[in-house]
Short mmCIF file of C-alpha atoms in Angstrom, two decimals:
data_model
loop_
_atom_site.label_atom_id
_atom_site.label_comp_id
_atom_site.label_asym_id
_atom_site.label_seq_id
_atom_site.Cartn_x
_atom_site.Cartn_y
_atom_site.Cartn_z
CA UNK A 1 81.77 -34.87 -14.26
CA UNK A 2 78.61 -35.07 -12.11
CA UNK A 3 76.59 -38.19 -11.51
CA UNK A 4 73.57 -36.09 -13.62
CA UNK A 5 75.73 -36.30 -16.50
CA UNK A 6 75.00 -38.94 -19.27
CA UNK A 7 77.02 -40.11 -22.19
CA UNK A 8 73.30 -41.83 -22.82
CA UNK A 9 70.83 -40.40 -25.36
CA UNK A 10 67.61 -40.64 -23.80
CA UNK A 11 65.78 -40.26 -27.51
CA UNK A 12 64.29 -43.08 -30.26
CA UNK A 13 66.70 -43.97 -32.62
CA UNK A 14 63.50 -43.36 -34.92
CA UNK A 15 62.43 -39.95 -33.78
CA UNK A 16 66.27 -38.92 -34.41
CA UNK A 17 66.35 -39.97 -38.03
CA UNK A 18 63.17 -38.31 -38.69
CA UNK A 19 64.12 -34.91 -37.12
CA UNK A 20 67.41 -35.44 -39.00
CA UNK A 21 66.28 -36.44 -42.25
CA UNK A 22 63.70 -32.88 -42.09
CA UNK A 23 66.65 -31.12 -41.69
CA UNK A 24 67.65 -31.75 -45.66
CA UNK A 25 65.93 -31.66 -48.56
CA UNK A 26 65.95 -33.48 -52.41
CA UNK A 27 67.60 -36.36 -53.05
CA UNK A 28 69.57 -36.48 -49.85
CA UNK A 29 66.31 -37.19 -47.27
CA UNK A 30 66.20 -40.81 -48.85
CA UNK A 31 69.90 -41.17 -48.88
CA UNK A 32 70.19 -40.22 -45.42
CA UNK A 33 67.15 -42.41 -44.54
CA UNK A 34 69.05 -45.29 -46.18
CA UNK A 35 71.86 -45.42 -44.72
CA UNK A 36 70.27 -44.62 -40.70
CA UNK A 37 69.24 -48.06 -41.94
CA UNK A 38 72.39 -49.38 -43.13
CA UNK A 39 74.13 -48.55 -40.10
CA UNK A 40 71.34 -50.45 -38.01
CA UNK A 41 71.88 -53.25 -39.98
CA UNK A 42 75.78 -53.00 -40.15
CA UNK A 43 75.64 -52.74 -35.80
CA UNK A 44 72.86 -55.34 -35.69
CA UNK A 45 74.98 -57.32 -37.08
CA UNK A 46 77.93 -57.16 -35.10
CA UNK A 47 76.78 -57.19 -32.09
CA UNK A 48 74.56 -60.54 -33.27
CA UNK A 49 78.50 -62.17 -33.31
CA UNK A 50 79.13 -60.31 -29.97
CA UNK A 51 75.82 -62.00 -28.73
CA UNK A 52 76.40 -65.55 -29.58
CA UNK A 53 79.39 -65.60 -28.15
CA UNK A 54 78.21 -64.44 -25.16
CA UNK A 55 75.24 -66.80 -24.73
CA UNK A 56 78.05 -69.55 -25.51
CA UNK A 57 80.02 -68.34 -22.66
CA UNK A 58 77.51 -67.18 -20.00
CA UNK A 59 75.65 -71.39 -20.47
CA UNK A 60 78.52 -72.12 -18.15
CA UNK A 61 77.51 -69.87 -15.03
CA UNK A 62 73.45 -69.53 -16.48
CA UNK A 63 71.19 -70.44 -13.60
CA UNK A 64 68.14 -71.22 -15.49
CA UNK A 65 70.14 -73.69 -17.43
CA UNK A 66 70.64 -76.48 -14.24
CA UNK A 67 71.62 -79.43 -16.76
CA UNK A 68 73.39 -80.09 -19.80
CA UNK A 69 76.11 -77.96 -19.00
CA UNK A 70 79.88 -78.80 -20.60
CA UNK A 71 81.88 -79.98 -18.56
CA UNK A 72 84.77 -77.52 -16.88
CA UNK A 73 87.77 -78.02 -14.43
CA UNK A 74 87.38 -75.36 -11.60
CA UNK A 75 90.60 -73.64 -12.82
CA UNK A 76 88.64 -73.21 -16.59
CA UNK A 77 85.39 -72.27 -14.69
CA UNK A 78 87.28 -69.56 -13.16
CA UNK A 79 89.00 -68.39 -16.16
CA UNK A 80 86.27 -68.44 -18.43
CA UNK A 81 84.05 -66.60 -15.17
CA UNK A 82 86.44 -63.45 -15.61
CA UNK A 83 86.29 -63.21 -19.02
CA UNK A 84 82.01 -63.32 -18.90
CA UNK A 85 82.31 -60.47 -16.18
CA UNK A 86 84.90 -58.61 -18.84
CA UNK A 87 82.72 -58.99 -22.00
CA UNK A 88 79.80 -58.22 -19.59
CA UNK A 89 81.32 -54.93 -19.09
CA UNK A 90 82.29 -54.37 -22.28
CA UNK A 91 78.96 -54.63 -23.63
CA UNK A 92 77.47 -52.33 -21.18
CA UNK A 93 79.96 -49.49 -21.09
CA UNK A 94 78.76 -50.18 -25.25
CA UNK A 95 75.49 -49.21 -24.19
CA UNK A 96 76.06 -46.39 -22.39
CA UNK A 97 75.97 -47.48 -19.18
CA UNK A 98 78.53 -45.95 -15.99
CA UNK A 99 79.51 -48.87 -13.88
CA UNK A 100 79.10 -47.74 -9.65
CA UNK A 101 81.95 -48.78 -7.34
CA UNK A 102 81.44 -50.60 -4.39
CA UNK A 103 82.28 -47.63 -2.32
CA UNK A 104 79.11 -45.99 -4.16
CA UNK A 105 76.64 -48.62 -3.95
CA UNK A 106 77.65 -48.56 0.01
CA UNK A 107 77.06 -44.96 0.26
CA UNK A 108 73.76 -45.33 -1.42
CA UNK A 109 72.76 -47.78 0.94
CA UNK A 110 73.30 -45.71 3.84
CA UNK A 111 71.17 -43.46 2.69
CA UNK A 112 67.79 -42.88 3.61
CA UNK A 113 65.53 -44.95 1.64
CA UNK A 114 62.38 -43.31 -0.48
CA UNK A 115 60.13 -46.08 0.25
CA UNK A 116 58.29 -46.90 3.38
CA UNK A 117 61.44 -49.58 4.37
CA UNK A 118 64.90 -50.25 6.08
CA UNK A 119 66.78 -52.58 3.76
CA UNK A 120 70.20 -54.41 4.36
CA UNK A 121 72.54 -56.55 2.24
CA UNK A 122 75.63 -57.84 3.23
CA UNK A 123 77.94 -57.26 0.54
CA UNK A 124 80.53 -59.74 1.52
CA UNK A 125 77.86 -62.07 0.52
CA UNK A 126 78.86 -61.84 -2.96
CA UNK A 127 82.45 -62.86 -4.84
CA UNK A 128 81.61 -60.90 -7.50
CA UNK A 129 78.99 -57.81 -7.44
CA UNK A 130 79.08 -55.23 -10.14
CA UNK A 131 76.40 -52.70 -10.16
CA UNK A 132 75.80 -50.22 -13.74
CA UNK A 133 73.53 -47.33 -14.26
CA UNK A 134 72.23 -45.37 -16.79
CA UNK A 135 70.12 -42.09 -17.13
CA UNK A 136 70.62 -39.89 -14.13
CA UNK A 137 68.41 -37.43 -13.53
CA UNK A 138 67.71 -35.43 -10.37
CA UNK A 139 63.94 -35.33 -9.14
CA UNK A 140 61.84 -34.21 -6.13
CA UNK A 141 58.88 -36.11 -4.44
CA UNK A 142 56.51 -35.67 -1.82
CA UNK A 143 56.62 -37.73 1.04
CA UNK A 144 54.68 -37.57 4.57
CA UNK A 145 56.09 -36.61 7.78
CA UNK A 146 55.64 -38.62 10.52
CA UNK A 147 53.38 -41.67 10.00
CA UNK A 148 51.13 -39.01 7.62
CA UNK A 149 50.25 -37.19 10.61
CA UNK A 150 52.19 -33.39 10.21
CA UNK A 151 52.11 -32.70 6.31
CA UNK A 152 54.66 -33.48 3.72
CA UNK A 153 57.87 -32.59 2.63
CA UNK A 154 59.77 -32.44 -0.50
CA UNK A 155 62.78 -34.61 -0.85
CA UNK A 156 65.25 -34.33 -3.81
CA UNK A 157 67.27 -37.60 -5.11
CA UNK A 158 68.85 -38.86 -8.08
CA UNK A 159 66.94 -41.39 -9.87
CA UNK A 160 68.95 -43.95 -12.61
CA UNK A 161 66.81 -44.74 -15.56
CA UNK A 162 68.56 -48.44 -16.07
CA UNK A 163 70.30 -50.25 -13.36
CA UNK A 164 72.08 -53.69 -13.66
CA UNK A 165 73.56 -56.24 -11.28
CA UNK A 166 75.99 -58.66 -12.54
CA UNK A 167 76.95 -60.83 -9.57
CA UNK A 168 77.56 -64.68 -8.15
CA UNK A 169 77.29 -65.71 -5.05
CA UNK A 170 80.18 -66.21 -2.63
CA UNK A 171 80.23 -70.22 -2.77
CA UNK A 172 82.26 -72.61 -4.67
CA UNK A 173 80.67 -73.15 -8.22
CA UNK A 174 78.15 -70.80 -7.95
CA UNK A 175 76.53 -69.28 -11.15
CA UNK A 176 76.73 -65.62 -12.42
CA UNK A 177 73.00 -63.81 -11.82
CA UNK A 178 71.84 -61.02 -14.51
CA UNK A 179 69.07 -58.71 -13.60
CA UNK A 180 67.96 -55.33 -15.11
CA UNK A 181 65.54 -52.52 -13.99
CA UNK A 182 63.88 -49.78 -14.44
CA UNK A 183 63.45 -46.46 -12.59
CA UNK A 184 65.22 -46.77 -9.68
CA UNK A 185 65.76 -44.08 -6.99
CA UNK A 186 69.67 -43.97 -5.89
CA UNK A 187 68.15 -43.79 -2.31
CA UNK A 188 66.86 -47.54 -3.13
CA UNK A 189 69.47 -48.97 -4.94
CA UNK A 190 69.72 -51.38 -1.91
CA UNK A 191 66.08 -53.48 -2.60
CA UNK A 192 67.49 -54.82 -5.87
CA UNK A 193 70.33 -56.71 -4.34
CA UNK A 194 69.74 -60.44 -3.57
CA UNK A 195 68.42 -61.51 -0.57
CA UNK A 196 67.74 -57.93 1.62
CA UNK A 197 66.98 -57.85 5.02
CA UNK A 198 63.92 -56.32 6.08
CA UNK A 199 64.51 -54.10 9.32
CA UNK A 200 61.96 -51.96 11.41
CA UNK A 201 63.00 -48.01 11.73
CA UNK A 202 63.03 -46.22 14.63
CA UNK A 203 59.62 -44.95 14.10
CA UNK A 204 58.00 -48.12 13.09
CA UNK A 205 59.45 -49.70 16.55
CA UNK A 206 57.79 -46.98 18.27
CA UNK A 207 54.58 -46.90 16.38
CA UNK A 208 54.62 -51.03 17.46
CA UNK A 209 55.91 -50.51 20.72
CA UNK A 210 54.50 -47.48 22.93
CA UNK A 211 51.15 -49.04 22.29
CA UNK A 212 52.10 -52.57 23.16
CA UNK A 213 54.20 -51.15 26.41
CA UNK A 214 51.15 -48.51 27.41
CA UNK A 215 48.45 -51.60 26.80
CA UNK A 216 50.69 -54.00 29.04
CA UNK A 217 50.92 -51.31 31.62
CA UNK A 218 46.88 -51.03 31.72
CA UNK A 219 46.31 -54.90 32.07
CA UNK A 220 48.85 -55.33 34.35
CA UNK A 221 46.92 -52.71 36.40
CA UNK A 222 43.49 -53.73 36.22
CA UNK A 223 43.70 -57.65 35.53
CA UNK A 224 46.57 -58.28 37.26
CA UNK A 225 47.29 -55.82 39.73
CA UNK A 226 45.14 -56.82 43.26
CA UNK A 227 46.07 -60.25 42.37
CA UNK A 228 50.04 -59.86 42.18
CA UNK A 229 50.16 -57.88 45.44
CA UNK A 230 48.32 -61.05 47.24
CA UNK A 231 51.37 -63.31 45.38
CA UNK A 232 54.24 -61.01 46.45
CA UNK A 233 52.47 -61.25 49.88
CA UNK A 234 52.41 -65.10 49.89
CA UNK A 235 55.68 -64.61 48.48
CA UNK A 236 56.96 -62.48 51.31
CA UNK A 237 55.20 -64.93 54.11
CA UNK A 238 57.69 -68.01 52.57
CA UNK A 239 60.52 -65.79 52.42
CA UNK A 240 60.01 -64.93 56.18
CA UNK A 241 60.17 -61.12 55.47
CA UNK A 242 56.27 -61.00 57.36
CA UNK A 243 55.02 -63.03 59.92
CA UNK A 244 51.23 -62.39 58.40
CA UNK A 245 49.87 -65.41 56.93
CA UNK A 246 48.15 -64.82 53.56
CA UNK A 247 45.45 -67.55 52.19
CA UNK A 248 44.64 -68.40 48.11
CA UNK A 249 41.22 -68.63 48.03
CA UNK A 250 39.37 -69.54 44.68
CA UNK A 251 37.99 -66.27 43.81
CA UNK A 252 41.91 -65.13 43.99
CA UNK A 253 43.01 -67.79 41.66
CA UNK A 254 40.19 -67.40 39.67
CA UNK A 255 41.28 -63.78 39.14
CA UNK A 256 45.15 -64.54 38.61
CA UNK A 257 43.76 -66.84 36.09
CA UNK A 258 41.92 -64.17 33.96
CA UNK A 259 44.16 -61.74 34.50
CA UNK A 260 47.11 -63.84 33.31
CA UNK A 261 44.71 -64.69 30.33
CA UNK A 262 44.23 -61.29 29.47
CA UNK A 263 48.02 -60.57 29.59
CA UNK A 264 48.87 -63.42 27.54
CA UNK A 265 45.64 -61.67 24.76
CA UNK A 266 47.39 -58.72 24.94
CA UNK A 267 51.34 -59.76 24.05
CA UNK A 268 49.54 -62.70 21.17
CA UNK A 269 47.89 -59.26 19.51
CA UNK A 270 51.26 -57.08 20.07
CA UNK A 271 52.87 -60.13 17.93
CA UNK A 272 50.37 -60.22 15.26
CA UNK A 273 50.63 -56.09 14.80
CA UNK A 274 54.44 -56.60 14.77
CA UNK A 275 54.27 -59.63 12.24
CA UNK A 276 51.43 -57.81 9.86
CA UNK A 277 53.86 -54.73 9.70
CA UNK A 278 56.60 -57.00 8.65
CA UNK A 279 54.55 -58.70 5.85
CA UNK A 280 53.53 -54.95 5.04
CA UNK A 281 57.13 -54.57 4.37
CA UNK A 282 57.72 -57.52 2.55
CA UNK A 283 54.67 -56.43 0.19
CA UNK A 284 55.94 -53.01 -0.75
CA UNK A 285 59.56 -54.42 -1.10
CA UNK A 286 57.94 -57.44 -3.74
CA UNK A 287 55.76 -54.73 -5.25
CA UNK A 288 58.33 -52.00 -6.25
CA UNK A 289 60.83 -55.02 -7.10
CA UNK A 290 57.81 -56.55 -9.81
CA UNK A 291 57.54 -52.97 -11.29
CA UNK A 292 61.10 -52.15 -11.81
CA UNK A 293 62.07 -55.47 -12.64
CA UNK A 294 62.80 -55.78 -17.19
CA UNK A 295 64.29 -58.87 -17.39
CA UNK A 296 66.85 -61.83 -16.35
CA UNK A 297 69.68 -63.49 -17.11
CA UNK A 298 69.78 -64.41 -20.78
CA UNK A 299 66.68 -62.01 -21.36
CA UNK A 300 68.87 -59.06 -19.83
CA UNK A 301 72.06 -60.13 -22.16
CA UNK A 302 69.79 -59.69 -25.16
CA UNK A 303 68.12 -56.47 -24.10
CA UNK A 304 71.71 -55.19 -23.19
CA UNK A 305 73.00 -55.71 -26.43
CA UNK A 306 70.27 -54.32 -28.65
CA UNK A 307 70.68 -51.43 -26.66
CA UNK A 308 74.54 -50.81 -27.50
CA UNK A 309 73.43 -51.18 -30.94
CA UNK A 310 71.20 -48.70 -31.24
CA UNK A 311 73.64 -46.34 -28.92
CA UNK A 312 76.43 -47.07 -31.73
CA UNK A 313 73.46 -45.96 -35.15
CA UNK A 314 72.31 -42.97 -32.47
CA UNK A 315 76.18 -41.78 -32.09
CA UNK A 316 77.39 -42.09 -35.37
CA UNK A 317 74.61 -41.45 -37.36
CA UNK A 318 74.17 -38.04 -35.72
CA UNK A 319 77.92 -37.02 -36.15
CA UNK A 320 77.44 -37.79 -39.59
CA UNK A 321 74.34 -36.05 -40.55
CA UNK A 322 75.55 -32.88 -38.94
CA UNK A 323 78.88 -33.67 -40.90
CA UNK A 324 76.91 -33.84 -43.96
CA UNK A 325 75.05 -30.78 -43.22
CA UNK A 326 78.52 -28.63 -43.06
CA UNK A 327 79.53 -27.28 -46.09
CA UNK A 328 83.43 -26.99 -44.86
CA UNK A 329 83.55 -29.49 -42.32
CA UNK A 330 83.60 -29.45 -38.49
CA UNK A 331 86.13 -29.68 -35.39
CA UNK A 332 85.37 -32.49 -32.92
CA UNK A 333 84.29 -28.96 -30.24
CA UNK A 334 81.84 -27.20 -32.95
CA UNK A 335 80.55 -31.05 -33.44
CA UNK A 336 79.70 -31.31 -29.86
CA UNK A 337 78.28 -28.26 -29.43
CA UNK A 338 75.82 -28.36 -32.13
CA UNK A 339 74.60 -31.87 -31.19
CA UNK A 340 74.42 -31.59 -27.80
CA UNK A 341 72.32 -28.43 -28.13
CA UNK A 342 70.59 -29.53 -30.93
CA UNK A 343 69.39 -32.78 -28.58
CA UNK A 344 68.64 -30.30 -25.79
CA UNK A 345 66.53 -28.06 -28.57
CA UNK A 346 64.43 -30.71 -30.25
CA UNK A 347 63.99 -33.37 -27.56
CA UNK A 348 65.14 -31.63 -24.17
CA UNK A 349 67.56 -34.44 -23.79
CA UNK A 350 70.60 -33.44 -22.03
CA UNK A 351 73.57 -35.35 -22.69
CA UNK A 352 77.09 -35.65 -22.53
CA UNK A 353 77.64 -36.16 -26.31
CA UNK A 354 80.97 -38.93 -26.53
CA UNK A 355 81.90 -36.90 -29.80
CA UNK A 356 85.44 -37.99 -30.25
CA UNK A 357 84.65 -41.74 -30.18
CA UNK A 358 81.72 -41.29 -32.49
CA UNK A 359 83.87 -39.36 -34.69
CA UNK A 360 86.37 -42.10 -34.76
CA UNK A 361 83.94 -44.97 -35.61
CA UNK A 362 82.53 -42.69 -38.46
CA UNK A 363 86.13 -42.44 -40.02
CA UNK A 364 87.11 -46.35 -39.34
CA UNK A 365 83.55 -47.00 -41.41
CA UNK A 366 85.27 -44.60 -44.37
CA UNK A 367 81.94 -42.38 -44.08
CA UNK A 368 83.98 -39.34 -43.03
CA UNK A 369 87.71 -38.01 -43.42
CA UNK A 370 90.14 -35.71 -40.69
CA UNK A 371 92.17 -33.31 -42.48
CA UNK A 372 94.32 -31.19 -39.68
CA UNK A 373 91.57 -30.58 -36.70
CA UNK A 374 88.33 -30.67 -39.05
CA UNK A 375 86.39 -33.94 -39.69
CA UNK A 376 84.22 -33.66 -43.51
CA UNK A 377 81.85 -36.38 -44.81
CA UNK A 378 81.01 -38.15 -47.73
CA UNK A 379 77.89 -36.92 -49.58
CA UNK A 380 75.40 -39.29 -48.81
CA UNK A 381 75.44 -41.19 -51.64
CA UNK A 382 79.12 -42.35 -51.89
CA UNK A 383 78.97 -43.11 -48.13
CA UNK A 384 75.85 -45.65 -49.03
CA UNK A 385 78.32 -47.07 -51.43
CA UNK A 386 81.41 -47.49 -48.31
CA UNK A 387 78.67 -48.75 -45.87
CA UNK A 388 77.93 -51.62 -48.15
CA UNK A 389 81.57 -52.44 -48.40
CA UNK A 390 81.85 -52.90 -44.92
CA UNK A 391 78.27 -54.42 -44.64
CA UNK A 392 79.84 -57.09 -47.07
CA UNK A 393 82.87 -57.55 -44.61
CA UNK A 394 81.06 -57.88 -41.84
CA UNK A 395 78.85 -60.77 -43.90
CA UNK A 396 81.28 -62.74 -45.67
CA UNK A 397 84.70 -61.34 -43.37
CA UNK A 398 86.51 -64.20 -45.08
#
């Protein structure tokens, strides 16, 4: 499987219902509508039990939550820290999300970044750094060559639609960090880390430093020039390599003095080029950090698990409608198929359709049935009636 491929359905649960609803007709549109919504609610639901639990887990290692913590031996801090990064994952793989080894994130930092910076993290930094993506498409952009100065040229790169870091610092007692973003180029993966290093490139060193070195050469020639040979001639007299004597007057000194002045100008407005540049670099790195930047922490946990639910409704409720739209059932390979090209058809969304876990949750619910290789549903109205029984579990599960 390429890194282009997505088990993720890039589509509105909403806009899926509708198009799937249109696709029947009578009685069976508001049936089907019905139970799209009873399958929100039944997912809602259970994830709302997943998400509690979390929150109650994660208020040990939350950094925006300084006091009122319980209080945890280190062994029980560790324990409970491995099964947060677990559930974490859980949650996320839920949603659709790949998770990027370490290996990857390190060969996406090595490569040449999109934006106008050099970025570097140490990784060792970190006791715990796991890095998830989701929606990878391939895309082209423009950039300039050379400072702007020959053209442009076209530059492919894969660019993630969601990326999250789940990571704590490498410190005793440190807390567990959440952040999530938004349209981020692989190229750049490296910004989003904590704490990156700004560095020049080669061609921002020379764009700082062929001017500074050519400048320096000119004052040193006509400021400082007349006025250094007298020196290394005074210089010379001391050292007994000439037996001419060479006198300071004040006009000399007066002109060491400006020239030395007009050296020291020179290297104070080299420093101030060199230090705006940097702060140019910090402002693009703060500015593409505040636009791709969704949420933190308990925010992102929230966002995260909203998002598995609706991945769960989008899944099954599509292998069920095209269930119900078969009038002798389906094999897990036609059932694929059809959705995947039916997605690609109606909302250009290509996807890896997960068909054979889908299929599976839509038979543990009771809304469908396997009989040798073929999968056939309920009709819509008798799988209303099964969804309620398990809404009911899921409600009262004494």
């Amino acid at each position: 499987m390429s890194e282009e491929d997505s088990q993720y359905i890039a589509v509105n649960l909403t806009d899926i219902v509708a198009a799937r609803v249109d696709a029947f007709t009578g009685k069976q549109q508001p049936e089907l509508a019905q139970l799209a919504r009873q399958l929100a609610t039944y997912y809602n639901l259970q994830f709302r039990a997943k998400s509690d639990s979390l929150k109650r887990l994660y208020r040990n290692f939350n950094p925006s939550v300084p006091a009122g913590r319980p209080k945890i031996t280190p062994e029980h801090r560790v324990e409970l820290k491995e099964k947060f990064f677990s559930q974490v994952s859980n949650i996320l793989a839920a949603a659709n999300y790949r998770q990027m080894s370490i290996d990857d994130v390190q060969k996406a930092m090595d490569e040449t970044a999109l934006f106008d910076l050099r970025v570097t993290v140490n990784l060792e930094d970190y006791d715990r750094l796991l890095v998830f993506r989701r929606g990878a498409q391939s895309r082209s952009m423009q950039l300039p060559r050379w400072f702007g100065r020959f053209g442009s040229r076209e530059v492919d790169f894969v660019n993630y639609d969601r990326v999250v870091l789940v990571f704590s610092e490498n410190t005793p007692g440190s807390d567990i960090h959440l952040k999530l973003f938004q349209n981020v180029p692989r190229h750049d993966i490296e910004i989003l880390l904590p704490e990156p290093q700004v560095r020049m490139r080669m061609q921002d060193k020379l764009l700082i430093g062929v001017p500074a070195i050519a400048g320096g050469a000119v004052v040193l020639m006509t400021k400082l020039g007349p006025t250094l040979l007298l020196i290394a001639s005074l210089v010379a007299f001391w050292l007994g390599f000439t037996d001419k004597p060479v006198t300071l007057d004040q006009g000399a000194l007066l002109a060491l003095a400006v020239g030395f002045f007009a050296l020291g100008g020179h290297l104070w407005r080299q420093f101030g080029a060199l230090k705006n540049r940097r702060l140019g670099f910090l402002k693009v790195l703060t500015e593409n950090l505040y636009f791709k930047s969704l949420d933190n922490n308990s925010g992102a946990i929230q966002q995260l698990l909203d998002t598995a639910a609706d991945e769960e409704v989008k899944e099954v409720f599509l292998v069920y409608s095209f269930l119900a739209a078969a009038e002798t059932g389906l094999t897990l390979e036609v059932m694929d198929r059809q959705i995947e090209d039916w997605l690609a058809e109606n909302f250009a969304c290509d996807t890896n359709f997960d068909i054979a876990d889908a299929a599976r949750k839509l038979e543990d619910l009771g809304l469908a049935r396997k009989s040798g290789t073929r999968y056939t549903a309920l009709v819509p109205a008798v799988a209303l009636e099964g969804l309620n029984l398990a809404l009911r579990k899921v409600v009262f599960p004494g």
